[in-house]
PDB file of C-alpha atoms and ligand atoms in Angstrom:
ATOM      1  CA  UNK Q  19    -145.842  21.826 -56.029  1.00 95.00           C
ATOM      2  CA  UNK Q  20    -143.523  24.807 -56.443  1.00 97.00           C
ATOM      3  CA  UNK Q  21    -144.456  28.081 -58.142  1.00 98.00           C
ATOM      4  CA  UNK Q  22    -144.384  27.514 -61.914  1.00 98.00           C
ATOM      5  CA  UNK Q  23    -141.829  28.850 -64.365  1.00 98.00           C
ATOM      6  CA  UNK Q  24    -142.338  32.527 -65.147  1.00 98.00           C
ATOM      7  CA  UNK Q  25    -143.334  33.319 -68.735  1.00 98.00           C
ATOM      8  CA  UNK Q  26    -142.404  37.016 -68.755  1.00 98.00           C
ATOM      9  CA  UNK Q  27    -141.654  40.087 -66.646  1.00 98.00           C
ATOM     10  CA  UNK Q  28    -145.012  40.175 -64.849  1.00 98.00           C
ATOM     11  CA  UNK Q  29    -145.035  36.540 -63.751  1.00 98.00           C
ATOM     12  CA  UNK Q  30    -141.332  36.707 -62.804  1.00 98.00           C
ATOM     13  CA  UNK Q  31    -141.919  39.703 -60.507  1.00 98.00           C
ATOM     14  CA  UNK Q  32    -145.157  38.247 -59.152  1.00 98.00           C
ATOM     15  CA  UNK Q  33    -143.724  34.822 -58.276  1.00 98.00           C
ATOM     16  CA  UNK Q  34    -140.768  36.450 -56.570  1.00 98.00           C
ATOM     17  CA  UNK Q  35    -142.986  38.587 -54.374  1.00 98.00           C
ATOM     18  CA  UNK Q  36    -145.386  35.674 -53.686  1.00 98.00           C
ATOM     19  CA  UNK Q  37    -142.470  33.669 -52.304  1.00 98.00           C
ATOM     20  CA  UNK Q  38    -141.420  36.474 -49.975  1.00 96.00           C
ATOM     21  CA  UNK Q  39    -142.961  37.048 -46.554  1.00 92.00           C
ATOM     22  CA  UNK Q  40    -143.985  40.595 -47.481  1.00 95.00           C
ATOM     23  CA  UNK Q  41    -145.553  40.620 -50.976  1.00 96.00           C
ATOM     24  CA  UNK Q  42    -145.888  43.901 -52.864  1.00 96.00           C
ATOM     25  CA  UNK Q  43    -148.326  44.910 -55.579  1.00 96.00           C
ATOM     26  CA  UNK Q  44    -146.724  44.080 -58.917  1.00 96.00           C
ATOM     27  CA  UNK Q  45    -147.527  46.866 -61.328  1.00 93.00           C
ATOM     28  CA  UNK Q  46    -145.899  45.427 -64.428  1.00 95.00           C
ATOM     29  CA  UNK Q  47    -147.723  45.064 -67.743  1.00 95.00           C
ATOM     30  CA  UNK Q  48    -147.892  41.463 -68.957  1.00 97.00           C
ATOM     31  CA  UNK Q  49    -145.262  40.814 -71.586  1.00 97.00           C
ATOM     32  CA  UNK Q  50    -147.541  38.408 -73.420  1.00 98.00           C
ATOM     33  CA  UNK Q  51    -150.815  36.508 -73.064  1.00 98.00           C
ATOM     34  CA  UNK Q  52    -148.786  33.578 -71.682  1.00 98.00           C
ATOM     35  CA  UNK Q  53    -147.237  35.829 -69.051  1.00 98.00           C
ATOM     36  CA  UNK Q  54    -150.665  37.080 -67.892  1.00 98.00           C
ATOM     37  CA  UNK Q  55    -152.188  33.584 -67.969  1.00 98.00           C
ATOM     38  CA  UNK Q  56    -149.535  31.855 -65.848  1.00 98.00           C
ATOM     39  CA  UNK Q  57    -149.589  34.758 -63.364  1.00 98.00           C
ATOM     40  CA  UNK Q  58    -153.361  34.486 -62.971  1.00 98.00           C
ATOM     41  CA  UNK Q  59    -153.226  30.694 -62.829  1.00 98.00           C
ATOM     42  CA  UNK Q  60    -150.773  30.892 -59.910  1.00 98.00           C
ATOM     43  CA  UNK Q  61    -152.839  33.517 -58.066  1.00 98.00           C
ATOM     44  CA  UNK Q  62    -155.954  31.341 -58.374  1.00 98.00           C
ATOM     45  CA  UNK Q  63    -153.964  28.308 -57.265  1.00 98.00           C
ATOM     46  CA  UNK Q  64    -153.475  29.916 -53.838  1.00 98.00           C
ATOM     47  CA  UNK Q  65    -157.171  29.074 -53.242  1.00 98.00           C
ATOM     48  CA  UNK Q  66    -156.735  25.392 -54.133  1.00 98.00           C
ATOM     49  CA  UNK Q  67    -153.689  23.466 -52.955  1.00 97.00           C
ATOM     50  CA  UNK Q  68    -151.165  26.332 -53.037  1.00 97.00           C
ATOM     51  CA  UNK Q  69    -147.402  26.044 -53.481  1.00 98.00           C
ATOM     52  CA  UNK Q  70    -144.696  24.583 -51.254  1.00 97.00           C
ATOM     53  CA  UNK Q  71    -142.673  27.788 -51.677  1.00 98.00           C
ATOM     54  CA  UNK Q  72    -145.509  30.221 -50.843  1.00 98.00           C
ATOM     55  CA  UNK Q  73    -146.905  30.629 -47.322  1.00 97.00           C
ATOM     56  CA  UNK Q  74    -150.509  29.412 -46.987  1.00 97.00           C
ATOM     57  CA  UNK Q  75    -151.503  32.736 -45.427  1.00 95.00           C
ATOM     58  CA  UNK Q  76    -150.816  34.539 -48.723  1.00 97.00           C
ATOM     59  CA  UNK Q  77    -154.181  33.392 -50.105  1.00 97.00           C
ATOM     60  CA  UNK Q  78    -155.907  36.598 -48.989  1.00 97.00           C
ATOM     61  CA  UNK Q  79    -152.943  38.990 -49.018  1.00 98.00           C
ATOM     62  CA  UNK Q  80    -154.234  42.347 -50.301  1.00 98.00           C
ATOM     63  CA  UNK Q  81    -151.200  42.972 -52.545  1.00 98.00           C
ATOM     64  CA  UNK Q  82    -151.760  39.673 -54.340  1.00 98.00           C
ATOM     65  CA  UNK Q  83    -155.522  40.209 -54.515  1.00 98.00           C
ATOM     66  CA  UNK Q  84    -154.885  43.578 -56.197  1.00 98.00           C
ATOM     67  CA  UNK Q  85    -152.930  41.894 -58.985  1.00 98.00           C
ATOM     68  CA  UNK Q  86    -155.489  39.098 -59.230  1.00 98.00           C
ATOM     69  CA  UNK Q  87    -158.343  41.592 -59.486  1.00 98.00           C
ATOM     70  CA  UNK Q  88    -156.671  43.317 -62.445  1.00 98.00           C
ATOM     71  CA  UNK Q  89    -155.789  40.117 -64.319  1.00 98.00           C
ATOM     72  CA  UNK Q  90    -159.150  38.466 -63.619  1.00 98.00           C
ATOM     73  CA  UNK Q  91    -160.953  41.602 -64.847  1.00 98.00           C
ATOM     74  CA  UNK Q  92    -158.899  41.537 -68.060  1.00 98.00           C
ATOM     75  CA  UNK Q  93    -159.756  37.883 -68.608  1.00 98.00           C
ATOM     76  CA  UNK Q  94    -163.473  38.383 -67.996  1.00 98.00           C
ATOM     77  CA  UNK Q  95    -163.568  41.345 -70.410  1.00 98.00           C
ATOM     78  CA  UNK Q  96    -161.812  39.322 -73.093  1.00 98.00           C
ATOM     79  CA  UNK Q  97    -164.169  36.374 -72.661  1.00 98.00           C
ATOM     80  CA  UNK Q  98    -167.264  38.580 -72.758  1.00 98.00           C
ATOM     81  CA  UNK Q  99    -166.101  40.325 -75.936  1.00 97.00           C
ATOM     82  CA  UNK Q 100    -166.141  36.992 -77.786  1.00 97.00           C
ATOM     83  CA  UNK Q 101    -169.689  36.180 -76.786  1.00 96.00           C
ATOM     84  CA  UNK Q 102    -172.874  37.420 -78.450  1.00 93.00           C
ATOM     85  CA  UNK Q 103    -175.267  38.229 -75.561  1.00 90.00           C
ATOM     86  CA  UNK Q 104    -178.166  35.833 -75.315  1.00 88.00           C
ATOM     87  CA  UNK Q 105    -181.276  36.580 -73.288  1.00 82.00           C
ATOM     88  CA  UNK Q 106    -183.667  34.144 -71.630  1.00 82.00           C
ATOM     89  CA  UNK Q 107    -186.608  35.609 -69.778  1.00 81.00           C
ATOM     90  CA  UNK Q 108    -189.912  34.309 -68.531  1.00 83.00           C
ATOM     91  CA  UNK Q 109    -189.050  30.659 -69.228  1.00 87.00           C
ATOM     92  CA  UNK Q 110    -189.550  27.678 -66.959  1.00 89.00           C
ATOM     93  CA  UNK Q 111    -186.571  25.700 -65.685  1.00 90.00           C
ATOM     94  CA  UNK Q 112    -187.381  22.918 -68.170  1.00 91.00           C
ATOM     95  CA  UNK Q 113    -187.531  25.364 -71.085  1.00 92.00           C
ATOM     96  CA  UNK Q 114    -184.219  26.962 -70.125  1.00 93.00           C
ATOM     97  CA  UNK Q 115    -182.653  23.507 -69.828  1.00 94.00           C
ATOM     98  CA  UNK Q 116    -183.835  22.520 -73.306  1.00 95.00           C
ATOM     99  CA  UNK Q 117    -182.711  25.820 -74.770  1.00 95.00           C
ATOM    100  CA  UNK Q 118    -179.306  25.377 -73.208  1.00 95.00           C
ATOM    101  CA  UNK Q 119    -178.970  21.913 -74.760  1.00 95.00           C
ATOM    102  CA  UNK Q 120    -179.936  23.340 -78.149  1.00 96.00           C
ATOM    103  CA  UNK Q 121    -177.438  26.195 -77.738  1.00 96.00           C
ATOM    104  CA  UNK Q 122    -174.634  23.741 -76.929  1.00 96.00           C
ATOM    105  CA  UNK Q 123    -175.608  21.347 -79.716  1.00 95.00           C
ATOM    106  CA  UNK Q 124    -175.756  24.213 -82.199  1.00 95.00           C
ATOM    107  CA  UNK Q 125    -172.100  24.960 -81.581  1.00 94.00           C
ATOM    108  CA  UNK Q 126    -169.788  23.247 -84.005  1.00 91.00           C
ATOM    109  CA  UNK Q 127    -166.060  23.048 -83.331  1.00 94.00           C
ATOM    110  CA  UNK Q 128    -162.967  20.948 -84.027  1.00 96.00           C
ATOM    111  CA  UNK Q 129    -162.770  17.649 -82.146  1.00 96.00           C
ATOM    112  CA  UNK Q 130    -159.626  16.370 -80.483  1.00 97.00           C
ATOM    113  CA  UNK Q 131    -161.423  13.192 -79.447  1.00 97.00           C
ATOM    114  CA  UNK Q 132    -162.166  12.371 -83.080  1.00 97.00           C
ATOM    115  CA  UNK Q 133    -158.479  12.792 -83.959  1.00 97.00           C
ATOM    116  CA  UNK Q 134    -157.449  10.581 -81.040  1.00 98.00           C
ATOM    117  CA  UNK Q 135    -160.044   7.989 -82.075  1.00 98.00           C
ATOM    118  CA  UNK Q 136    -158.788   7.734 -85.640  1.00 97.00           C
ATOM    119  CA  UNK Q 137    -155.320   9.107 -86.310  1.00 96.00           C
ATOM    120  CA  UNK Q 138    -153.231  10.634 -83.484  1.00 97.00           C
ATOM    121  CA  UNK Q 139    -150.061   8.731 -82.571  1.00 97.00           C
ATOM    122  CA  UNK Q 140    -149.040   7.707 -79.053  1.00 97.00           C
ATOM    123  CA  UNK Q 141    -146.642  10.620 -78.487  1.00 97.00           C
ATOM    124  CA  UNK Q 142    -149.294  13.101 -79.533  1.00 97.00           C
ATOM    125  CA  UNK Q 143    -151.802  11.543 -77.161  1.00 98.00           C
ATOM    126  CA  UNK Q 144    -149.279  11.642 -74.291  1.00 97.00           C
ATOM    127  CA  UNK Q 145    -148.769  15.365 -74.948  1.00 97.00           C
ATOM    128  CA  UNK Q 146    -152.499  15.883 -74.874  1.00 98.00           C
ATOM    129  CA  UNK Q 147    -152.788  14.001 -71.564  1.00 98.00           C
ATOM    130  CA  UNK Q 148    -150.055  16.137 -70.016  1.00 97.00           C
ATOM    131  CA  UNK Q 149    -151.882  19.339 -70.960  1.00 98.00           C
ATOM    132  CA  UNK Q 150    -155.294  18.040 -69.925  1.00 97.00           C
ATOM    133  CA  UNK Q 151    -153.860  16.945 -66.571  1.00 97.00           C
ATOM    134  CA  UNK Q 152    -153.669  20.538 -65.333  1.00 97.00           C
ATOM    135  CA  UNK Q 153    -157.447  20.329 -65.030  1.00 97.00           C
ATOM    136  CA  UNK Q 154    -158.107  16.640 -64.449  1.00 97.00           C
ATOM    137  CA  UNK Q 155    -155.864  16.538 -61.375  1.00 96.00           C
ATOM    138  CA  UNK Q 156    -158.357  18.892 -59.750  1.00 95.00           C
ATOM    139  CA  UNK Q 157    -161.398  17.734 -61.625  1.00 96.00           C
ATOM    140  CA  UNK Q 158    -164.669  19.212 -60.319  1.00 97.00           C
ATOM    141  CA  UNK Q 159    -162.868  21.434 -57.787  1.00 98.00           C
ATOM    142  CA  UNK Q 160    -163.563  24.799 -59.513  1.00 98.00           C
ATOM    143  CA  UNK Q 161    -167.305  24.077 -59.416  1.00 97.00           C
ATOM    144  CA  UNK Q 162    -167.215  23.185 -55.719  1.00 98.00           C
ATOM    145  CA  UNK Q 163    -166.803  26.886 -54.873  1.00 98.00           C
ATOM    146  CA  UNK Q 164    -170.308  27.552 -56.216  1.00 98.00           C
ATOM    147  CA  UNK Q 165    -172.187  25.258 -53.803  1.00 98.00           C
ATOM    148  CA  UNK Q 166    -172.781  27.687 -50.895  1.00 98.00           C
ATOM    149  CA  UNK Q 167    -174.003  30.352 -53.301  1.00 97.00           C
ATOM    150  CA  UNK Q 168    -177.139  28.529 -54.451  1.00 97.00           C
ATOM    151  CA  UNK Q 169    -180.713  28.023 -53.336  1.00 96.00           C
ATOM    152  CA  UNK Q 170    -181.893  24.603 -52.159  1.00 97.00           C
ATOM    153  CA  UNK Q 171    -182.984  23.048 -55.467  1.00 97.00           C
ATOM    154  CA  UNK Q 172    -179.931  23.957 -57.552  1.00 97.00           C
ATOM    155  CA  UNK Q 173    -177.646  23.203 -54.603  1.00 98.00           C
ATOM    156  CA  UNK Q 174    -179.060  19.706 -54.095  1.00 98.00           C
ATOM    157  CA  UNK Q 175    -178.695  18.925 -57.813  1.00 97.00           C
ATOM    158  CA  UNK Q 176    -175.149  20.283 -57.941  1.00 98.00           C
ATOM    159  CA  UNK Q 177    -174.216  18.201 -54.899  1.00 98.00           C
ATOM    160  CA  UNK Q 178    -175.629  15.094 -56.574  1.00 97.00           C
ATOM    161  CA  UNK Q 179    -173.357  15.741 -59.553  1.00 97.00           C
ATOM    162  CA  UNK Q 180    -170.338  16.667 -57.428  1.00 97.00           C
ATOM    163  CA  UNK Q 181    -170.782  13.642 -55.164  1.00 97.00           C
ATOM    164  CA  UNK Q 182    -170.371  11.478 -58.250  1.00 96.00           C
ATOM    165  CA  UNK Q 183    -167.289  13.446 -59.412  1.00 96.00           C
ATOM    166  CA  UNK Q 184    -165.868  12.933 -55.926  1.00 97.00           C
ATOM    167  CA  UNK Q 185    -166.306   9.177 -55.977  1.00 96.00           C
ATOM    168  CA  UNK Q 186    -169.573   8.698 -54.074  1.00 96.00           C
ATOM    169  CA  UNK Q 187    -167.628   8.459 -50.835  1.00 94.00           C
ATOM    170  CA  UNK Q 188    -164.902   6.147 -52.177  1.00 96.00           C
ATOM    171  CA  UNK Q 189    -161.530   7.919 -52.537  1.00 95.00           C
ATOM    172  CA  UNK Q 190    -160.448   5.399 -55.180  1.00 95.00           C
ATOM    173  CA  UNK Q 191    -163.429   6.386 -57.364  1.00 95.00           C
ATOM    174  CA  UNK Q 192    -162.780  10.144 -57.300  1.00 96.00           C
ATOM    175  CA  UNK Q 193    -162.519  11.263 -60.898  1.00 96.00           C
ATOM    176  CA  UNK Q 194    -159.200  12.961 -60.292  1.00 95.00           C
ATOM    177  CA  UNK Q 195    -157.997   9.761 -58.627  1.00 96.00           C
ATOM    178  CA  UNK Q 196    -159.102   7.729 -61.698  1.00 97.00           C
ATOM    179  CA  UNK Q 197    -157.121  10.204 -63.782  1.00 97.00           C
ATOM    180  CA  UNK Q 198    -154.021   9.798 -61.578  1.00 97.00           C
ATOM    181  CA  UNK Q 199    -154.155   6.036 -61.961  1.00 97.00           C
ATOM    182  CA  UNK Q 200    -154.440   6.408 -65.736  1.00 97.00           C
ATOM    183  CA  UNK Q 201    -151.457   8.770 -65.861  1.00 97.00           C
ATOM    184  CA  UNK Q 202    -149.313   6.463 -63.732  1.00 97.00           C
ATOM    185  CA  UNK Q 203    -150.272   3.479 -65.886  1.00 97.00           C
ATOM    186  CA  UNK Q 204    -148.974   5.181 -69.046  1.00 97.00           C
ATOM    187  CA  UNK Q 205    -145.771   6.324 -67.326  1.00 97.00           C
ATOM    188  CA  UNK Q 206    -146.695   9.968 -66.845  1.00 97.00           C
ATOM    189  CA  UNK Q 207    -146.473  11.985 -63.656  1.00 96.00           C
ATOM    190  CA  UNK Q 208    -149.642  12.132 -61.589  1.00 95.00           C
ATOM    191  CA  UNK Q 209    -148.587  14.618 -58.928  1.00 93.00           C
ATOM    192  CA  UNK Q 210    -150.712  17.715 -58.644  1.00 90.00           C
ATOM    193  CA  UNK Q 211    -149.766  20.439 -61.123  1.00 91.00           C
ATOM    194  CA  UNK Q 212    -147.085  18.209 -62.664  1.00 93.00           C
ATOM    195  CA  UNK Q 213    -147.251  19.579 -66.200  1.00 97.00           C
ATOM    196  CA  UNK Q 214    -148.315  23.167 -65.770  1.00 98.00           C
ATOM    197  CA  UNK Q 215    -144.983  24.447 -67.118  1.00 98.00           C
ATOM    198  CA  UNK Q 216    -145.674  22.667 -70.413  1.00 97.00           C
ATOM    199  CA  UNK Q 217    -149.297  23.715 -70.726  1.00 98.00           C
ATOM    200  CA  UNK Q 218    -150.006  25.938 -73.708  1.00 98.00           C
ATOM    201  CA  UNK Q 219    -151.771  29.259 -73.263  1.00 98.00           C
ATOM    202  CA  UNK Q 220    -155.070  27.770 -74.435  1.00 98.00           C
ATOM    203  CA  UNK Q 221    -154.999  25.158 -71.663  1.00 98.00           C
ATOM    204  CA  UNK Q 222    -154.138  27.751 -69.005  1.00 98.00           C
ATOM    205  CA  UNK Q 223    -157.046  29.914 -70.161  1.00 98.00           C
ATOM    206  CA  UNK Q 224    -159.449  26.987 -69.868  1.00 98.00           C
ATOM    207  CA  UNK Q 225    -158.331  26.497 -66.280  1.00 98.00           C
ATOM    208  CA  UNK Q 226    -158.363  30.209 -65.497  1.00 98.00           C
ATOM    209  CA  UNK Q 227    -161.895  30.662 -66.821  1.00 98.00           C
ATOM    210  CA  UNK Q 228    -163.161  27.836 -64.582  1.00 98.00           C
ATOM    211  CA  UNK Q 229    -161.440  29.344 -61.528  1.00 98.00           C
ATOM    212  CA  UNK Q 230    -162.634  32.848 -62.395  1.00 98.00           C
ATOM    213  CA  UNK Q 231    -166.237  31.661 -62.630  1.00 98.00           C
ATOM    214  CA  UNK Q 232    -166.022  29.387 -59.613  1.00 98.00           C
ATOM    215  CA  UNK Q 233    -164.361  31.887 -57.312  1.00 98.00           C
ATOM    216  CA  UNK Q 234    -166.594  34.879 -58.125  1.00 97.00           C
ATOM    217  CA  UNK Q 235    -170.065  34.818 -56.623  1.00 98.00           C
ATOM    218  CA  UNK Q 236    -171.201  37.349 -59.239  1.00 98.00           C
ATOM    219  CA  UNK Q 237    -170.265  34.829 -61.933  1.00 98.00           C
ATOM    220  CA  UNK Q 238    -172.111  31.833 -60.443  1.00 98.00           C
ATOM    221  CA  UNK Q 239    -174.405  31.752 -63.478  1.00 98.00           C
ATOM    222  CA  UNK Q 240    -171.392  31.507 -65.787  1.00 98.00           C
ATOM    223  CA  UNK Q 241    -169.816  28.809 -63.590  1.00 98.00           C
ATOM    224  CA  UNK Q 242    -172.877  26.605 -63.912  1.00 98.00           C
ATOM    225  CA  UNK Q 243    -173.403  27.299 -67.617  1.00 98.00           C
ATOM    226  CA  UNK Q 244    -169.783  26.281 -68.114  1.00 98.00           C
ATOM    227  CA  UNK Q 245    -170.437  23.094 -66.165  1.00 98.00           C
ATOM    228  CA  UNK Q 246    -173.470  22.274 -68.331  1.00 98.00           C
ATOM    229  CA  UNK Q 247    -171.514  22.735 -71.571  1.00 98.00           C
ATOM    230  CA  UNK Q 248    -168.603  20.725 -70.192  1.00 97.00           C
ATOM    231  CA  UNK Q 249    -170.815  17.798 -69.191  1.00 96.00           C
ATOM    232  CA  UNK Q 250    -172.933  17.944 -72.353  1.00 96.00           C
ATOM    233  CA  UNK Q 251    -169.862  17.685 -74.576  1.00 95.00           C
ATOM    234  CA  UNK Q 252    -168.180  14.884 -72.658  1.00 94.00           C
ATOM    235  CA  UNK Q 253    -170.045  11.610 -73.086  1.00 93.00           C
ATOM    236  CA  UNK Q 254    -169.575  10.981 -76.822  1.00 94.00           C
ATOM    237  CA  UNK Q 255    -166.015  12.413 -76.946  1.00 96.00           C
ATOM    238  CA  UNK Q 256    -165.123  10.218 -73.947  1.00 97.00           C
ATOM    239  CA  UNK Q 257    -166.238   7.175 -75.946  1.00 97.00           C
ATOM    240  CA  UNK Q 258    -164.054   8.309 -78.849  1.00 98.00           C
ATOM    241  CA  UNK Q 259    -161.099   8.892 -76.512  1.00 98.00           C
ATOM    242  CA  UNK Q 260    -161.504   5.391 -75.059  1.00 98.00           C
ATOM    243  CA  UNK Q 261    -161.593   3.881 -78.553  1.00 98.00           C
ATOM    244  CA  UNK Q 262    -158.509   5.851 -79.615  1.00 98.00           C
ATOM    245  CA  UNK Q 263    -156.567   4.808 -76.510  1.00 98.00           C
ATOM    246  CA  UNK Q 264    -157.505   1.180 -77.151  1.00 98.00           C
ATOM    247  CA  UNK Q 265    -156.427   1.543 -80.785  1.00 98.00           C
ATOM    248  CA  UNK Q 266    -153.012   2.687 -79.507  1.00 98.00           C
ATOM    249  CA  UNK Q 267    -152.812  -0.131 -76.962  1.00 97.00           C
ATOM    250  CA  UNK Q 268    -152.716   2.260 -74.011  1.00 97.00           C
ATOM    251  CA  UNK Q 269    -153.191   1.138 -70.395  1.00 97.00           C
ATOM    252  CA  UNK Q 270    -156.685  -0.018 -69.374  1.00 98.00           C
ATOM    253  CA  UNK Q 271    -156.563   2.291 -66.320  1.00 97.00           C
ATOM    254  CA  UNK Q 272    -156.527   5.266 -68.654  1.00 97.00           C
ATOM    255  CA  UNK Q 273    -159.243   3.818 -70.867  1.00 98.00           C
ATOM    256  CA  UNK Q 274    -161.282   3.306 -67.676  1.00 97.00           C
ATOM    257  CA  UNK Q 275    -161.139   7.016 -66.869  1.00 97.00           C
ATOM    258  CA  UNK Q 276    -162.837   7.769 -70.178  1.00 97.00           C
ATOM    259  CA  UNK Q 277    -165.339   4.906 -70.147  1.00 97.00           C
ATOM    260  CA  UNK Q 278    -166.427   6.073 -66.676  1.00 95.00           C
ATOM    261  CA  UNK Q 279    -167.302   9.429 -68.282  1.00 96.00           C
ATOM    262  CA  UNK Q 280    -169.364   7.923 -71.101  1.00 96.00           C
ATOM    263  CA  UNK Q 281    -172.016   6.829 -68.601  1.00 92.00           C
ATOM    264  CA  UNK Q 282    -171.514   9.399 -65.867  1.00 93.00           C
ATOM    265  CA  UNK Q 283    -171.650  12.486 -68.042  1.00 93.00           C
ATOM    266  CA  UNK Q 284    -174.787  11.338 -69.851  1.00 92.00           C
ATOM    267  CA  UNK Q 285    -176.417  11.686 -66.406  1.00 93.00           C
ATOM    268  CA  UNK Q 286    -174.450  14.788 -65.375  1.00 94.00           C
ATOM    269  CA  UNK Q 287    -175.479  16.747 -68.455  1.00 94.00           C
ATOM    270  CA  UNK Q 288    -179.153  16.322 -67.565  1.00 94.00           C
ATOM    271  CA  UNK Q 289    -178.553  17.417 -63.983  1.00 95.00           C
ATOM    272  CA  UNK Q 290    -176.392  20.360 -65.051  1.00 96.00           C
ATOM    273  CA  UNK Q 291    -178.617  21.779 -67.783  1.00 96.00           C
ATOM    274  CA  UNK Q 292    -182.068  21.146 -66.321  1.00 95.00           C
ATOM    275  CA  UNK Q 293    -181.843  20.800 -62.542  1.00 96.00           C
ATOM    276  CA  UNK Q 294    -178.966  23.201 -61.961  1.00 97.00           C
ATOM    277  CA  UNK Q 295    -178.900  25.829 -64.744  1.00 97.00           C
ATOM    278  CA  UNK Q 296    -182.617  25.716 -65.536  1.00 95.00           C
ATOM    279  CA  UNK Q 297    -183.563  26.110 -61.892  1.00 96.00           C
ATOM    280  CA  UNK Q 298    -180.952  28.794 -61.251  1.00 96.00           C
ATOM    281  CA  UNK Q 299    -182.050  30.910 -64.228  1.00 94.00           C
ATOM    282  CA  UNK Q 300    -185.691  30.529 -63.286  1.00 93.00           C
ATOM    283  CA  UNK Q 301    -185.085  31.489 -59.650  1.00 93.00           C
ATOM    284  CA  UNK Q 302    -182.624  34.278 -60.448  1.00 94.00           C
ATOM    285  CA  UNK Q 303    -183.610  35.506 -63.934  1.00 93.00           C
ATOM    286  CA  UNK Q 304    -180.845  38.132 -63.949  1.00 94.00           C
ATOM    287  CA  UNK Q 305    -178.329  35.259 -64.138  1.00 95.00           C
ATOM    288  CA  UNK Q 306    -179.915  33.698 -67.245  1.00 95.00           C
ATOM    289  CA  UNK Q 307    -177.657  35.394 -69.799  1.00 96.00           C
ATOM    290  CA  UNK Q 308    -174.543  34.490 -67.796  1.00 97.00           C
ATOM    291  CA  UNK Q 309    -175.512  30.813 -67.890  1.00 97.00           C
ATOM    292  CA  UNK Q 310    -175.211  31.035 -71.672  1.00 97.00           C
ATOM    293  CA  UNK Q 311    -172.052  33.138 -71.397  1.00 98.00           C
ATOM    294  CA  UNK Q 312    -170.461  30.385 -69.308  1.00 98.00           C
ATOM    295  CA  UNK Q 313    -171.584  27.684 -71.737  1.00 98.00           C
ATOM    296  CA  UNK Q 314    -170.246  29.647 -74.695  1.00 98.00           C
ATOM    297  CA  UNK Q 315    -166.923  30.229 -72.947  1.00 98.00           C
ATOM    298  CA  UNK Q 316    -166.488  26.520 -72.258  1.00 98.00           C
ATOM    299  CA  UNK Q 317    -167.114  25.660 -75.924  1.00 98.00           C
ATOM    300  CA  UNK Q 318    -165.049  28.540 -77.278  1.00 98.00           C
ATOM    301  CA  UNK Q 319    -162.001  27.833 -75.102  1.00 98.00           C
ATOM    302  CA  UNK Q 320    -162.135  24.146 -76.021  1.00 98.00           C
ATOM    303  CA  UNK Q 321    -162.260  25.152 -79.713  1.00 98.00           C
ATOM    304  CA  UNK Q 322    -159.178  27.303 -79.228  1.00 98.00           C
ATOM    305  CA  UNK Q 323    -157.336  24.543 -77.410  1.00 98.00           C
ATOM    306  CA  UNK Q 324    -158.344  21.957 -80.039  1.00 98.00           C
ATOM    307  CA  UNK Q 325    -157.370  24.262 -82.922  1.00 98.00           C
ATOM    308  CA  UNK Q 326    -153.965  24.808 -81.331  1.00 98.00           C
ATOM    309  CA  UNK Q 327    -153.306  21.120 -80.727  1.00 98.00           C
ATOM    310  CA  UNK Q 328    -154.623  19.958 -84.118  1.00 98.00           C
ATOM    311  CA  UNK Q 329    -152.441  22.637 -85.736  1.00 97.00           C
ATOM    312  CA  UNK Q 330    -149.374  21.164 -84.026  1.00 96.00           C
ATOM    313  CA  UNK Q 331    -150.347  17.644 -85.151  1.00 96.00           C
ATOM    314  CA  UNK Q 332    -150.961  18.731 -88.726  1.00 93.00           C
ATOM    315  CA  UNK Q 333    -147.643  20.579 -88.845  1.00 93.00           C
ATOM    316  CA  UNK Q 334    -145.891  17.382 -87.701  1.00 87.00           C
ATOM    317  CA  UNK Q 335    -147.668  15.179 -90.277  1.00 82.00           C
TER     318      UNK Q 335
HETATM  319 FE1  FE2 P  13    -165.601  13.687 -64.093  1.00 86.40          FE
HETATM  320 FE1  FE2 P  14    -169.076  14.785 -65.094  1.00 86.40          FE
END
């Protein structure tokens, strides 16, 4: 993958310096939210698979870390401002798990899966798949960063969940591999990062929040709360997605990606809320509020993405 298209003065200057052998601190204000989001997305990407036009050694270059620190701090502040702090103290792991489920269930937002199930047309669904692919082509990777930061119980439970996401030892069963096969079967590109230039701001922010949480040890509570909300809002929507894709006569490989998640995420949500988040917040009570912050952020960013996409579909109707 090459560095993405710039979306303003900041990302243009940043990508230019990233591609050079001697990067400089870019001290340019973002021209827009899109400009800041694509810049941060690319800086985070240096920790994943990187870019063909940026040297691998740039991952820890201090000039680039300086820019990342500023943009990541801005993002975290913005995300925290949207959230109403929520305290959990003196609860058992099981109680925290149940409370987290109730918190997630109590959140009501627009549903893209419902629209795909009943009314979206094939072109609209293909657009949605392109935008979702920015994440699904590295599915589960942002959470992998959290593993070495946990105590034994939460770590073992997270590894059980991740092992499933990573195919239980079979490369053909990796969730991002299932996604690739689905994309290829409907004639879309499946190469890593293929559609990042088309991704709307709301999709970039979803990806950036996951990387921010995953890559910051201080935010490990938020990373795992995000995971719990993600898993707990996946099983039923995945069933709706599968039904919608079948309604549109789309390739069985793509339907299979979603049907896999109907079963898998019904198990993952239990692991994530009770055995991972519950245990973490019991063992490290100071992280309890951040578990809920992460869960809220997952739900809120999905609402924003869904509102954006449904707005486009309604405008076209
Ligand atoms: Fe998955
Ligand atoms: Fe999952």
